CSV table of C-alpha atoms and ligand atoms in Angstrom, one decimal:
chain,number,residue,atom,x,y,z
A,933,UNK,CA,-7.0,7.8,-18.9
A,934,UNK,CA,-6.0,6.4,-15.5
A,935,UNK,CA,-3.5,4.0,-14.1
A,936,UNK,CA,-4.4,1.7,-11.2
A,937,UNK,CA,-1.7,0.1,-8.9
A,938,UNK,CA,-2.7,-3.1,-7.2
A,939,UNK,CA,-0.7,-4.0,-4.1
A,940,UNK,CA,-1.2,-7.6,-3.0
A,941,UNK,CA,0.4,-8.6,0.3
A,942,UNK,CA,-1.2,-11.9,1.5
A,943,UNK,CA,0.8,-15.1,0.9
A,944,UNK,CA,-2.4,-17.1,0.4
A,945,UNK,CA,-2.7,-16.5,-3.3
A,946,UNK,CA,-6.2,-16.9,-4.6
A,947,UNK,CA,-7.4,-18.2,-1.2
A,948,UNK,CA,-6.7,-14.7,0.2
A,949,UNK,CA,-9.7,-12.5,1.1
A,950,UNK,CA,-7.7,-9.3,1.0
A,951,UNK,CA,-6.6,-10.2,-2.5
A,952,UNK,CA,-10.2,-11.1,-3.4
A,953,UNK,CA,-11.6,-7.8,-1.9
A,954,UNK,CA,-8.9,-5.6,-3.5
A,955,UNK,CA,-9.5,-7.4,-6.9
A,956,UNK,CA,-13.3,-6.7,-6.5
A,957,UNK,CA,-12.5,-3.0,-5.8
A,958,UNK,CA,-10.4,-2.9,-9.0
A,959,UNK,CA,-13.2,-4.4,-11.0
A,960,UNK,CA,-15.5,-1.7,-9.7
A,961,UNK,CA,-13.0,1.0,-10.6
A,962,UNK,CA,-12.6,-0.5,-14.1
A,963,UNK,CA,-16.4,-0.1,-14.5
A,964,UNK,CA,-16.3,3.5,-13.3
A,965,UNK,CA,-13.2,5.1,-14.7
A,966,UNK,CA,-11.3,5.0,-18.0
A,967,UNK,CA,-8.2,3.0,-17.3
A,968,UNK,CA,-5.3,2.3,-19.6
A,969,UNK,CA,-2.9,0.6,-17.2
A,970,UNK,CA,-3.2,-1.8,-14.4
A,971,UNK,CA,0.1,-2.4,-12.5
A,972,UNK,CA,0.0,-5.5,-10.2
A,973,UNK,CA,2.7,-5.8,-7.5
A,974,UNK,CA,2.4,-9.0,-5.6
A,975,UNK,CA,4.6,-8.5,-2.5
A,976,UNK,CA,4.1,-12.1,-1.4
A,977,UNK,CA,5.3,-13.6,-4.7
A,978,UNK,CA,8.1,-11.1,-5.0
A,979,UNK,CA,8.9,-9.9,-1.5
A,980,UNK,CA,10.5,-6.4,-1.1
A,981,UNK,CA,14.1,-6.4,0.3
A,982,UNK,CA,14.4,-5.6,4.0
A,983,UNK,CA,16.1,-2.3,4.7
A,984,UNK,CA,19.6,-3.4,5.8
A,985,UNK,CA,22.7,-1.4,6.9
A,986,UNK,CA,24.0,-0.8,3.4
A,987,UNK,CA,20.7,0.1,1.7
A,988,UNK,CA,19.8,2.5,4.6
A,989,UNK,CA,23.1,4.3,4.0
A,990,UNK,CA,22.1,4.7,0.4
A,991,UNK,CA,18.7,6.0,1.3
A,992,UNK,CA,20.3,8.9,3.2
A,993,UNK,CA,22.9,9.7,0.5
A,994,UNK,CA,22.6,12.9,-1.6
A,995,UNK,CA,21.6,11.8,-5.1
A,996,UNK,CA,24.7,13.7,-6.4
A,997,UNK,CA,26.9,11.1,-4.6
A,998,UNK,CA,25.2,8.0,-6.1
A,999,UNK,CA,27.6,5.5,-7.7
A,1000,UNK,CA,26.9,2.2,-9.6
A,1001,UNK,CA,26.3,0.3,-6.3
A,1002,UNK,CA,23.8,3.0,-5.1
A,1003,UNK,CA,21.7,2.5,-8.3
A,1004,UNK,CA,21.7,-1.3,-7.8
A,1005,UNK,CA,20.8,-1.0,-4.1
A,1006,UNK,CA,18.1,1.6,-4.8
A,1007,UNK,CA,16.7,-0.2,-7.8
A,1008,UNK,CA,13.7,-1.8,-6.0
A,1009,UNK,CA,12.9,1.4,-4.1
A,1010,UNK,CA,13.1,3.5,-7.3
A,1011,UNK,CA,10.9,1.0,-9.2
A,1012,UNK,CA,8.1,1.1,-6.6
A,1013,UNK,CA,8.3,4.9,-6.4
A,1014,UNK,CA,7.9,5.1,-10.1
A,1015,UNK,CA,4.8,2.8,-9.9
A,1016,UNK,CA,3.3,5.0,-7.2
A,1017,UNK,CA,4.0,8.2,-9.3
A,1018,UNK,CA,2.4,6.6,-12.3
A,1019,UNK,CA,-0.7,5.5,-10.4
A,1020,UNK,CA,-3.9,7.6,-10.1
A,1021,UNK,CA,-5.5,5.0,-7.9
A,1022,UNK,CA,-3.7,2.6,-5.5
A,1023,UNK,CA,-5.6,-0.4,-4.2
A,1024,UNK,CA,-3.8,-2.1,-1.3
A,1025,UNK,CA,-4.9,-5.5,0.0
A,1026,UNK,CA,-3.6,-6.6,3.4
A,1027,UNK,CA,-4.4,-9.2,5.9
A,1028,UNK,CA,-4.5,-8.2,9.6
A,1029,UNK,CA,-1.6,-9.9,11.3
A,1030,UNK,CA,-1.4,-9.3,15.0
A,1031,UNK,CA,-3.3,-6.1,14.8
A,1032,UNK,CA,-1.1,-4.7,12.1
A,1033,UNK,CA,-0.3,-4.9,8.4
A,1034,UNK,CA,1.4,-7.9,6.7
A,1035,UNK,CA,5.2,-8.0,6.9
A,1036,UNK,CA,5.6,-7.7,3.1
A,1037,UNK,CA,3.5,-4.5,3.1
A,1038,UNK,CA,5.6,-3.0,5.9
A,1039,UNK,CA,8.8,-3.8,3.9
A,1040,UNK,CA,7.2,-2.2,0.8
A,1041,UNK,CA,6.4,1.0,2.8
A,1042,UNK,CA,9.9,1.0,4.2
A,1043,UNK,CA,11.4,0.9,0.6
A,1044,UNK,CA,8.9,3.4,-0.7
A,1045,UNK,CA,9.0,6.3,1.8
A,1046,UNK,CA,12.1,8.4,1.4
A,1047,UNK,CA,13.0,12.1,2.1
A,1048,UNK,CA,13.3,14.0,-1.1
A,1049,UNK,CA,11.4,11.4,-3.0
A,1050,UNK,CA,8.0,10.9,-1.4
A,1051,UNK,CA,8.2,14.0,0.7
A,1052,UNK,CA,10.2,17.2,1.1
A,1053,UNK,CA,10.2,20.0,3.6
A,1054,UNK,CA,9.0,23.6,3.2
A,1055,UNK,CA,11.0,26.6,4.5
A,1056,UNK,CA,9.4,26.3,7.9
A,1057,UNK,CA,10.5,22.6,8.2
A,1058,UNK,CA,7.0,21.2,7.6
A,1059,UNK,CA,6.9,17.9,5.8
A,1060,UNK,CA,5.2,18.1,2.4
A,1061,UNK,CA,4.0,14.9,0.8
A,1062,UNK,CA,4.5,14.8,-3.0
A,1063,UNK,CA,1.5,12.6,-4.0
A,1064,UNK,CA,-1.5,14.3,-2.5
A,1065,UNK,CA,-3.7,14.0,-5.6
A,1066,UNK,CA,-3.9,10.2,-5.6
A,1067,UNK,CA,-6.7,8.0,-4.2
A,1068,UNK,CA,-6.0,4.9,-2.1
A,1069,UNK,CA,-8.4,2.1,-1.4
A,1070,UNK,CA,-7.4,-0.1,1.5
A,1071,UNK,CA,-8.8,-3.7,1.6
A,1072,UNK,CA,-8.4,-5.3,5.0
A,1073,UNK,CA,-9.1,-9.0,5.7
A,1074,UNK,CA,-9.3,-10.0,9.3
A,1075,UNK,CA,-10.1,-13.3,11.0
A,1076,UNK,CA,-12.1,-11.5,13.7
A,1077,UNK,CA,-14.6,-8.6,13.8
A,1078,UNK,CA,-13.4,-5.1,14.4
A,1079,UNK,CA,-16.1,-4.6,17.0
A,1080,UNK,CA,-14.8,-7.4,19.2
A,1081,UNK,CA,-11.2,-6.4,18.8
A,1082,UNK,CA,-8.4,-4.5,20.3
A,1083,UNK,CA,-7.7,-1.1,18.8
A,1084,UNK,CA,-7.2,-1.0,15.1
A,1085,UNK,CA,-3.6,-0.1,14.4
A,1086,UNK,CA,-3.8,-1.3,10.9
A,1087,UNK,CA,-6.1,1.3,9.2
A,1088,UNK,CA,-4.8,4.2,11.3
A,1089,UNK,CA,-1.2,3.2,10.7
A,1090,UNK,CA,-1.5,3.0,6.9
A,1091,UNK,CA,-3.5,6.3,6.8
A,1092,UNK,CA,-0.9,8.1,8.9
A,1093,UNK,CA,2.1,6.8,7.0
A,1094,UNK,CA,0.6,7.7,3.7
A,1095,UNK,CA,-0.6,11.1,4.9
A,1096,UNK,CA,2.6,12.2,6.6
A,1097,UNK,CA,5.1,10.7,4.2
A,1098,UNK,CA,3.4,10.9,0.8
A,1099,UNK,CA,0.6,13.5,1.3
A,1100,UNK,CA,-2.1,11.1,0.3
A,1101,UNK,CA,-5.2,11.7,2.4
A,1102,UNK,CA,-8.0,10.4,0.1
A,1103,UNK,CA,-8.1,6.9,1.5
A,1104,UNK,CA,-11.2,4.7,1.6
A,1105,UNK,CA,-11.2,1.5,3.6
A,1106,UNK,CA,-13.2,-1.6,3.0
A,1107,UNK,CA,-13.1,-4.6,5.3
A,1108,UNK,CA,-13.8,-8.3,5.0
A,1109,UNK,CA,-14.1,-9.6,8.6
A,1110,UNK,CA,-14.6,-12.8,10.5
A,1111,UNK,CA,-12.8,-14.8,7.8
A,1112,UNK,CA,-11.8,-17.6,10.1
A,1113,UNK,CA,-15.4,-18.3,11.2
A,1114,UNK,CA,-16.7,-21.7,10.4
A,1115,UNK,CA,-18.5,-21.8,7.1
A,1116,UNK,CA,-17.4,-18.3,6.2
A,1117,UNK,CA,-18.1,-17.2,2.6
A,1118,UNK,CA,-16.9,-13.9,1.0
A,1119,UNK,CA,-19.7,-11.6,-0.3
A,1120,UNK,CA,-17.7,-8.9,-2.0
A,1121,UNK,CA,-20.8,-7.4,-3.7
A,1122,UNK,CA,-22.3,-6.8,-0.3
A,1123,UNK,CA,-19.2,-5.2,1.1
A,1124,UNK,CA,-18.9,-2.9,-1.9
A,1125,UNK,CA,-22.6,-2.2,-2.3
A,1126,UNK,CA,-22.0,1.6,-1.7
A,1127,UNK,CA,-18.7,1.7,-3.6
A,1128,UNK,CA,-17.5,5.1,-4.5
B,1421,FMN,C1,0.1,-14.7,11.9
B,1421,FMN,C2,-1.4,-14.3,11.9
B,1421,FMN,C3,-1.8,-13.3,12.7
B,1421,FMN,C4,-3.2,-12.9,12.7
B,1421,FMN,N1,-3.6,-11.9,13.4
B,1421,FMN,C5,-4.9,-11.5,13.4
B,1421,FMN,C6,-5.4,-10.4,14.2
B,1421,FMN,O1,-4.6,-9.7,14.9
B,1421,FMN,N2,-6.7,-10.1,14.1
B,1421,FMN,C7,-7.5,-10.8,13.3
B,1421,FMN,O2,-8.7,-10.4,13.3
B,1421,FMN,N3,-7.1,-11.8,12.5
B,1421,FMN,C8,-5.8,-12.2,12.5
B,1421,FMN,N4,-5.4,-13.2,11.8
B,1421,FMN,C9,-6.3,-13.8,10.8
B,1421,FMN,C10,-6.2,-13.2,9.4
B,1421,FMN,O3,-6.3,-11.8,9.5
B,1421,FMN,C11,-7.2,-13.8,8.4
B,1421,FMN,O4,-7.0,-15.1,8.2
B,1421,FMN,C12,-7.3,-13.0,7.1
B,1421,FMN,O5,-8.3,-13.6,6.3
B,1421,FMN,C13,-5.9,-13.2,6.4
B,1421,FMN,O6,-6.0,-12.4,5.2
B,1421,FMN,P1,-6.0,-13.1,3.7
B,1421,FMN,O7,-7.2,-13.9,3.6
B,1421,FMN,O8,-5.9,-12.0,2.8
B,1421,FMN,O9,-4.7,-14.0,3.7
B,1421,FMN,C14,-4.1,-13.6,11.8
B,1421,FMN,C15,-3.6,-14.7,11.0
B,1421,FMN,C16,-2.3,-15.0,11.1
B,1421,FMN,C17,-1.8,-16.2,10.2
């Protein structure tokens, strides 16, 4: 039995194409794999806290020094790490905003990634991600087409962050493009016709 974690990061609710595409991916997964749990984290409805001076201090503290305030300040970060730990499949929907990911998704990553929690170091000082067996699907919605675009920082950024700081390398990207074109309609079946 598997657990799927759905990360939604567009503020546009059911109008969102990245939410639509990531939901279509989840429906495919539900057809293909035995799933007992679906965790949905809507980062637009419940935005992650920004890393501020006090919480950053807690991030660097040795767990042996945690006090009551530490547990409160790390509560969101610990919750989303637990969700990632529990998940076998992570489906991330994100709009392209100014060539990058949405702000809530960036804030989620900044709360998620932590030394000693999502990665450790080996004796040679190499970073070792702790979640290498998980599979990620990345659903990107963009107003333009990638061919007519500046370099794609979005896909490479998410892939590099997850690879370097969590060890996840099994990442498949699906895109819905040209969403701001006049008369645009979403054809998720077409985008996912070769879904694996
Ligand atoms: C602030 C902002 C920045 C955007 N930047 C880009 C961009 O760099 N490239 C692009 O192709 N589309 C861009 N768009 C268009 C969105 O990617 C597009 O509307 C997409 O469908 C949004 O995702 P959603 O439907 O999941 O909300 C931008 C839209 C906004 C509001």
